[in-house]
Short mmCIF file of C-alpha atoms in Angstrom, two decimals:
data_model
loop_
_atom_site.label_atom_id
_atom_site.label_comp_id
_atom_site.label_asym_id
_atom_site.label_seq_id
_atom_site.Cartn_x
_atom_site.Cartn_y
_atom_site.Cartn_z
CA UNK A 1 0.00 0.00 0.00
CA UNK A 2 1.22 3.48 -0.72
CA UNK A 3 1.41 6.08 2.01
CA UNK A 4 -0.78 9.16 2.11
CA UNK A 5 -0.19 11.67 -0.65
CA UNK A 6 1.12 14.49 1.54
CA UNK A 7 2.41 17.70 0.06
CA UNK A 8 5.88 17.44 1.57
CA UNK A 9 6.83 20.97 0.58
CA UNK A 10 4.18 22.23 2.98
CA UNK A 11 5.37 20.21 5.97
CA UNK A 12 9.14 20.23 5.68
CA UNK A 13 10.94 21.14 8.88
CA UNK A 14 14.30 22.89 9.36
CA UNK A 15 17.04 20.28 9.51
CA UNK A 16 15.31 18.29 6.72
CA UNK A 17 12.97 16.40 9.06
CA UNK A 18 9.64 15.67 7.40
CA UNK A 19 6.42 16.07 9.36
CA UNK A 20 3.71 13.45 9.17
CA UNK A 21 -0.01 12.98 9.66
CA UNK A 22 -1.76 12.02 12.89
CA UNK A 23 -4.11 9.05 13.14
CA UNK A 24 -6.83 11.62 13.82
CA UNK A 25 -6.28 13.29 10.44
CA UNK A 26 -6.23 9.90 8.73
CA UNK A 27 -9.50 8.93 10.44
CA UNK A 28 -11.16 12.21 9.46
CA UNK A 29 -10.17 11.77 5.80
CA UNK A 30 -11.28 8.14 5.78
CA UNK A 31 -14.63 9.04 7.36
CA UNK A 32 -15.34 11.73 4.78
CA UNK A 33 -14.36 9.35 1.97
CA UNK A 34 -16.80 6.77 3.34
CA UNK A 35 -19.61 9.33 3.30
CA UNK A 36 -18.80 10.60 -0.18
CA UNK A 37 -18.73 7.04 -1.50
CA UNK A 38 -22.26 6.50 -0.20
CA UNK A 39 -23.50 9.80 -1.64
CA UNK A 40 -21.86 9.66 -5.08
CA UNK A 41 -21.58 5.93 -5.61
CA UNK A 42 -17.86 6.24 -6.27
CA UNK A 43 -14.95 6.02 -3.81
CA UNK A 44 -12.81 9.19 -4.02
CA UNK A 45 -9.12 8.75 -4.78
CA UNK A 46 -8.07 11.61 -2.51
CA UNK A 47 -9.55 13.63 0.33
CA UNK A 48 -8.32 17.05 1.46
CA UNK A 49 -8.62 17.70 5.20
CA UNK A 50 -8.19 20.97 7.08
CA UNK A 51 -6.05 20.37 10.18
CA UNK A 52 -6.18 22.31 13.47
CA UNK A 53 -2.61 23.45 12.68
CA UNK A 54 -4.04 25.45 9.78
CA UNK A 55 -2.65 23.24 7.03
CA UNK A 56 -4.74 21.44 4.42
CA UNK A 57 -3.51 17.95 3.62
CA UNK A 58 -4.56 15.87 0.63
CA UNK A 59 -4.52 12.17 1.50
CA UNK A 60 -4.84 9.12 -0.74
CA UNK A 61 -7.84 6.88 -0.05
CA UNK A 62 -7.81 3.07 0.00
CA UNK A 63 -11.25 1.58 -0.89
CA UNK A 64 -12.21 -1.27 1.43
CA UNK A 65 -15.46 -3.23 1.63
CA UNK A 66 -18.25 -0.72 0.91
CA UNK A 67 -18.64 1.75 2.47
CA UNK A 68 -15.38 1.50 4.45
CA UNK A 69 -12.39 3.59 3.37
CA UNK A 70 -8.83 3.62 4.61
CA UNK A 71 -5.91 6.04 4.74
CA UNK A 72 -2.31 4.90 5.26
CA UNK A 73 -0.65 6.67 8.17
CA UNK A 74 2.56 8.48 7.20
CA UNK A 75 4.46 9.61 10.32
CA UNK A 76 7.08 11.47 8.30
CA UNK A 77 10.48 11.19 9.99
CA UNK A 78 9.00 10.48 13.42
CA UNK A 79 9.53 6.94 14.80
CA UNK A 80 5.80 6.52 15.37
CA UNK A 81 4.54 3.02 16.16
CA UNK A 82 1.57 3.54 13.80
CA UNK A 83 3.66 4.59 10.80
CA UNK A 84 2.46 2.64 7.77
CA UNK A 85 -0.75 1.45 9.43
CA UNK A 86 -4.09 1.74 7.67
CA UNK A 87 -6.72 3.78 9.51
CA UNK A 88 -10.15 2.62 8.33
CA UNK A 89 -13.48 4.39 8.81
CA UNK A 90 -16.92 2.94 8.18
CA UNK A 91 -19.69 5.53 8.47
CA UNK A 92 -23.30 4.41 8.86
CA UNK A 93 -25.61 7.30 7.97
CA UNK A 94 -28.93 7.57 9.79
CA UNK A 95 -32.21 8.67 8.20
CA UNK A 96 -32.85 11.44 10.69
CA UNK A 97 -30.89 14.32 12.20
CA UNK A 98 -28.78 13.46 15.20
CA UNK A 99 -25.37 13.19 16.80
CA UNK A 100 -22.21 11.63 15.43
CA UNK A 101 -21.56 8.48 17.48
CA UNK A 102 -18.22 6.70 17.69
CA UNK A 103 -17.48 3.00 17.84
CA UNK A 104 -14.20 1.15 18.39
CA UNK A 105 -13.49 -1.28 15.58
CA UNK A 106 -10.62 -3.72 15.20
CA UNK A 107 -7.40 -2.50 16.80
CA UNK A 108 -8.95 0.49 18.58
CA UNK A 109 -8.88 0.50 22.37
CA UNK A 110 -11.51 1.37 24.93
CA UNK A 111 -11.12 3.53 28.03
CA UNK A 112 -11.20 1.43 31.21
CA UNK A 113 -9.93 3.89 33.85
CA UNK A 114 -10.97 7.41 34.86
CA UNK A 115 -8.58 10.33 34.46
CA UNK A 116 -8.49 10.51 30.67
CA UNK A 117 -10.22 13.00 28.39
CA UNK A 118 -12.94 10.42 27.66
CA UNK A 119 -15.33 8.62 30.00
CA UNK A 120 -14.85 4.97 30.89
CA UNK A 121 -16.26 2.66 28.23
CA UNK A 122 -15.75 5.04 25.30
CA UNK A 123 -13.76 4.21 22.19
CA UNK A 124 -10.24 5.64 22.49
CA UNK A 125 -10.79 8.34 19.89
CA UNK A 126 -9.60 11.58 21.43
CA UNK A 127 -11.67 14.81 21.45
CA UNK A 128 -9.79 16.67 18.69
CA UNK A 129 -9.96 13.75 16.22
CA UNK A 130 -13.64 13.35 17.08
CA UNK A 131 -14.23 16.99 16.23
CA UNK A 132 -12.28 16.66 12.98
CA UNK A 133 -14.26 13.57 11.98
CA UNK A 134 -17.56 15.22 12.82
CA UNK A 135 -16.69 18.36 10.82
CA UNK A 136 -15.79 16.32 7.75
CA UNK A 137 -19.05 14.35 7.93
CA UNK A 138 -21.12 17.49 8.52
CA UNK A 139 -19.63 19.08 5.41
CA UNK A 140 -21.24 16.28 3.41
CA UNK A 141 -24.54 15.55 5.13
CA UNK A 142 -25.31 18.51 7.39
CA UNK A 143 -27.23 17.59 10.54
CA UNK A 144 -27.84 13.96 9.61
CA UNK A 145 -26.88 11.56 12.38
CA UNK A 146 -24.22 8.91 11.87
CA UNK A 147 -22.24 6.17 13.57
CA UNK A 148 -18.52 6.06 12.83
CA UNK A 149 -16.52 2.89 13.35
CA UNK A 150 -12.75 3.40 13.29
CA UNK A 151 -10.35 0.48 13.04
CA UNK A 152 -6.62 -0.16 12.60
CA UNK A 153 -5.80 -3.74 11.58
CA UNK A 154 -3.09 -5.09 13.88
CA UNK A 155 -3.63 -2.25 16.33
CA UNK A 156 -4.07 -4.43 19.38
CA UNK A 157 -0.56 -5.89 19.03
CA UNK A 158 0.96 -2.46 18.36
CA UNK A 159 -0.73 -0.99 21.43
CA UNK A 160 1.54 -3.09 23.65
CA UNK A 161 4.39 -0.80 22.53
CA UNK A 162 2.57 2.36 23.63
CA UNK A 163 1.47 3.94 26.92
CA UNK A 164 -2.07 2.59 26.45
CA UNK A 165 -1.83 -0.49 28.71
CA UNK A 166 -0.39 1.70 31.47
CA UNK A 167 -3.11 4.35 31.34
CA UNK A 168 -6.04 1.95 31.12
CA UNK A 169 -6.81 1.87 27.41
CA UNK A 170 -7.34 -1.78 26.55
CA UNK A 171 -7.80 -3.69 23.32
CA UNK A 172 -5.90 -1.47 20.92
CA UNK A 173 -4.53 1.89 19.90
CA UNK A 174 -5.84 5.40 20.41
CA UNK A 175 -6.79 7.82 17.67
CA UNK A 176 -4.69 10.83 18.57
CA UNK A 177 -3.66 14.29 17.49
CA UNK A 178 -4.24 17.87 18.61
CA UNK A 179 -2.77 19.66 15.59
CA UNK A 180 -3.39 17.04 12.89
CA UNK A 181 0.34 17.03 12.18
CA UNK A 182 3.04 14.70 13.54
CA UNK A 183 6.16 16.68 14.41
CA UNK A 184 9.26 14.45 14.49
CA UNK A 185 10.53 13.60 17.97
CA UNK A 186 8.26 16.19 19.55
CA UNK A 187 9.29 16.76 23.16
CA UNK A 188 5.89 18.25 23.90
CA UNK A 189 4.21 15.03 22.74
CA UNK A 190 6.37 12.97 25.08
CA UNK A 191 5.61 15.27 28.01
CA UNK A 192 1.89 15.19 27.28
CA UNK A 193 1.97 11.37 27.28
CA UNK A 194 3.73 11.36 30.65
CA UNK A 195 1.23 13.86 32.05
CA UNK A 196 -1.63 11.68 30.85
CA UNK A 197 -0.15 8.73 32.75
CA UNK A 198 0.05 10.89 35.87
CA UNK A 199 -3.53 12.08 35.44
CA UNK A 200 -4.79 8.48 35.27
CA UNK A 201 -2.69 7.47 38.28
CA UNK A 202 -3.95 10.43 40.33
CA UNK A 203 -7.57 9.65 39.41
CA UNK A 204 -7.15 6.23 41.06
CA UNK A 205 -6.57 8.09 44.36
CA UNK A 206 -3.59 6.00 45.58
CA UNK A 207 -1.96 6.72 48.94
CA UNK A 208 1.11 7.89 47.05
CA UNK A 209 2.59 7.98 43.55
CA UNK A 210 6.06 6.69 42.75
CA UNK A 211 7.90 8.60 40.02
CA UNK A 212 10.49 6.50 38.18
CA UNK A 213 12.75 7.29 35.24
CA UNK A 214 11.71 4.43 32.97
CA UNK A 215 10.95 0.72 32.68
CA UNK A 216 14.18 -0.48 34.30
CA UNK A 217 13.88 2.03 37.11
CA UNK A 218 10.31 0.94 37.77
CA UNK A 219 11.35 -2.70 37.93
CA UNK A 220 14.12 -1.92 40.41
CA UNK A 221 11.82 0.19 42.58
CA UNK A 222 9.19 -2.55 42.59
CA UNK A 223 11.84 -4.98 43.76
CA UNK A 224 13.13 -2.61 46.43
CA UNK A 225 9.66 -1.76 47.77
CA UNK A 226 8.80 -5.47 47.86
CA UNK A 227 11.95 -6.17 49.88
CA UNK A 228 10.81 -3.43 52.27
CA UNK A 229 7.49 -5.31 52.57
CA UNK A 230 5.54 -2.37 51.16
CA UNK A 231 2.08 -3.03 49.75
CA UNK A 232 2.26 -2.08 46.08
CA UNK A 233 -1.50 -1.96 45.72
CA UNK A 234 -1.49 1.23 47.80
CA UNK A 235 0.42 3.21 45.19
CA UNK A 236 0.80 3.89 41.47
CA UNK A 237 3.97 3.98 39.37
CA UNK A 238 4.39 6.82 36.88
CA UNK A 239 7.35 7.21 34.54
CA UNK A 240 8.75 10.74 34.38
CA UNK A 241 11.70 10.17 32.01
CA UNK A 242 14.02 13.19 32.39
CA UNK A 243 11.18 15.61 33.18
CA UNK A 244 11.18 15.65 36.97
CA UNK A 245 10.33 19.34 37.25
CA UNK A 246 7.50 19.31 34.72
CA UNK A 247 5.99 16.21 36.32
CA UNK A 248 6.21 17.77 39.79
CA UNK A 249 4.46 20.85 38.38
CA UNK A 250 1.70 18.65 37.01
CA UNK A 251 1.45 16.74 40.29
CA UNK A 252 0.95 20.03 42.11
CA UNK A 253 -1.75 21.02 39.62
CA UNK A 254 -3.50 17.70 40.18
CA UNK A 255 -3.15 18.17 43.97
CA UNK A 256 -1.15 15.00 44.50
CA UNK A 257 -0.14 15.04 48.16
CA UNK A 258 2.48 12.27 48.44
CA UNK A 259 5.21 11.39 45.95
CA UNK A 260 8.11 8.96 46.13
CA UNK A 261 10.85 9.52 43.55
CA UNK A 262 13.06 6.47 43.21
CA UNK A 263 15.69 5.08 40.92
CA UNK A 264 19.30 5.21 39.91
CA UNK A 265 21.44 7.80 41.65
CA UNK A 266 23.29 8.46 38.40
CA UNK A 267 20.31 10.53 37.27
CA UNK A 268 18.49 11.47 40.44
CA UNK A 269 21.51 12.96 42.26
CA UNK A 270 20.99 16.00 40.02
CA UNK A 271 17.77 16.81 41.87
CA UNK A 272 19.82 17.79 44.93
CA UNK A 273 21.38 20.55 42.81
CA UNK A 274 17.92 21.73 41.72
CA UNK A 275 18.48 20.33 38.22
CA UNK A 276 14.92 19.32 37.33
CA UNK A 277 15.58 18.06 33.81
CA UNK A 278 18.02 15.18 34.22
CA UNK A 279 19.00 14.82 30.55
CA UNK A 280 22.76 14.99 30.09
CA UNK A 281 22.36 17.64 27.40
CA UNK A 282 20.66 19.97 29.87
CA UNK A 283 23.06 19.89 32.82
CA UNK A 284 25.39 17.63 34.73
CA UNK A 285 26.55 18.66 38.22
CA UNK A 286 26.65 15.08 39.54
CA UNK A 287 30.25 15.07 40.79
CA UNK A 288 29.98 18.65 41.98
CA UNK A 289 27.00 17.68 44.10
CA UNK A 290 28.66 14.58 45.54
CA UNK A 291 31.86 16.52 46.28
CA UNK A 292 29.91 19.26 48.05
CA UNK A 293 28.26 16.81 50.42
CA UNK A 294 31.52 14.96 51.00
CA UNK A 295 33.18 18.26 51.90
CA UNK A 296 30.32 19.17 54.23
CA UNK A 297 30.84 15.80 55.94
CA UNK A 298 34.51 16.66 56.58
CA UNK A 299 36.29 14.91 53.71
CA UNK A 300 39.84 16.02 53.01
CA UNK A 301 40.76 17.89 49.82
CA UNK A 302 42.66 14.97 48.29
CA UNK A 303 39.66 12.68 48.74
CA UNK A 304 37.30 15.29 47.27
CA UNK A 305 39.58 15.65 44.25
CA UNK A 306 39.46 11.87 43.79
CA UNK A 307 35.66 12.02 43.76
CA UNK A 308 35.64 14.98 41.41
CA UNK A 309 37.69 13.10 38.84
CA UNK A 310 35.24 10.18 38.72
CA UNK A 311 33.53 9.66 35.38
CA UNK A 312 30.43 7.93 36.75
CA UNK A 313 28.31 7.99 39.88
CA UNK A 314 28.89 4.23 40.20
CA UNK A 315 32.62 4.89 40.48
CA UNK A 316 32.07 7.66 43.01
CA UNK A 317 29.77 5.41 45.07
CA UNK A 318 32.47 2.76 45.26
CA UNK A 319 35.06 5.31 46.45
CA UNK A 320 32.66 6.59 49.11
CA UNK A 321 32.05 3.02 50.22
CA UNK A 322 35.77 2.28 50.39
CA UNK A 323 36.30 5.31 52.63
CA UNK A 324 33.30 4.63 54.87
CA UNK A 325 31.41 7.71 53.66
CA UNK A 326 28.44 6.06 51.97
CA UNK A 327 26.25 7.68 54.62
CA UNK A 328 26.32 10.99 52.71
CA UNK A 329 23.79 9.53 50.25
CA UNK A 330 21.09 10.05 52.88
CA UNK A 331 22.00 13.73 53.11
CA UNK A 332 21.95 14.08 49.32
CA UNK A 333 18.56 12.33 49.24
CA UNK A 334 17.25 14.76 51.86
CA UNK A 335 18.36 17.74 49.83
CA UNK A 336 16.87 16.27 46.64
CA UNK A 337 13.54 15.75 48.42
CA UNK A 338 13.64 19.31 49.73
CA UNK A 339 14.25 20.73 46.26
CA UNK A 340 11.34 18.70 44.89
CA UNK A 341 9.00 19.91 47.63
CA UNK A 342 10.01 23.49 46.84
CA UNK A 343 9.28 22.85 43.15
CA UNK A 344 5.75 21.83 44.13
CA UNK A 345 5.36 25.04 46.12
CA UNK A 346 4.90 23.11 49.32
CA UNK A 347 1.61 21.61 48.15
CA UNK A 348 2.82 18.02 48.51
CA UNK A 349 5.39 15.92 50.34
CA UNK A 350 8.17 14.27 48.34
CA UNK A 351 10.62 11.54 49.38
CA UNK A 352 13.63 10.43 47.33
CA UNK A 353 15.32 7.02 47.17
CA UNK A 354 18.66 6.45 45.46
CA UNK A 355 19.47 2.99 44.12
CA UNK A 356 22.72 1.67 42.67
CA UNK A 357 22.97 -0.07 39.30
CA UNK A 358 22.06 -3.46 40.80
CA UNK A 359 19.01 -2.08 42.60
CA UNK A 360 20.62 -1.88 46.03
CA UNK A 361 19.89 1.06 48.32
CA UNK A 362 22.41 3.90 48.40
CA UNK A 363 20.39 6.39 50.39
CA UNK A 364 16.91 7.65 51.16
CA UNK A 365 15.42 10.84 52.51
CA UNK A 366 14.35 10.81 56.14
CA UNK A 367 10.66 11.14 55.25
CA UNK A 368 10.58 8.00 53.09
CA UNK A 369 8.72 5.93 55.69
CA UNK A 370 6.17 8.71 56.14
CA UNK A 371 5.40 8.48 52.42
CA UNK A 372 5.46 4.70 51.94
CA UNK A 373 3.93 3.76 55.31
#
């Protein structure tokens, strides 16, 4: 199957990265094609769709079993899991005026947990795509009611590679998009996905939320909390990637009261220096932070220089251990927790746990037990 016929000159980015089309735009084009096929008796070869970003895209249509039409998703240069998938819409027109109703077809998930932009039980077709689909149908049939079934063959298997299982969307993919355009490696899209996970976790009203860096960090924290005989059903895990500050801001907005941040010290030690984006391209400060706390604990200059010359936190941790100064990790954890509480404006309590590369405990803030119970 050929990909959508996108006017690449209109969506070329600086640096030669090509933008793509959201599943929402594909669904809107496919839905309009389905309606036009029923009205004219002929499946259109192309459909032009106005996107919320202000760009009009002309997309190639794949005729399926009447009156279903498909559009092949082209993610441009973004490594999107749905790139190359066919988004199919089957529109059933009603005889009377009425609403546009949405149905999850093959490969489209359903909402099973509160906290998302859709109520529990609804097809995972987000509000902006719904509006786009409705506008395209209304252009053809006015106020006539309709039921729209959206499907993506193979979508259920692909959904396992997305955030959907974590946020309570089961059975398939979501139809997404707020601008109608896929921007390659969009940081804002990543952050919005993480915030959605936090929103769902907060809606479950756990006793506390555990922020982790990623999959490996979550696994290690699960293991550590289990060894501490903590009941995992009392809390929710949320991945924050490098965006500690932005996720703490969102937690404050959602009025989350208790947060545990846990994972590898190699990243999280930066929090003690008030570095709230832990990506290496943003800032480092790891050795400077460790050296500061070693100096405050009375370490001699030669020892501090040895720490300063370390290339990794793992190496520094071993040197601290060899000199009997591993206890400074608790002080660093305390400062990290303090900086996080300040980031939340004092609206919530935050504890911090540092683990080594094997998942062993390096240090924890003094309020950790108050958070985890």
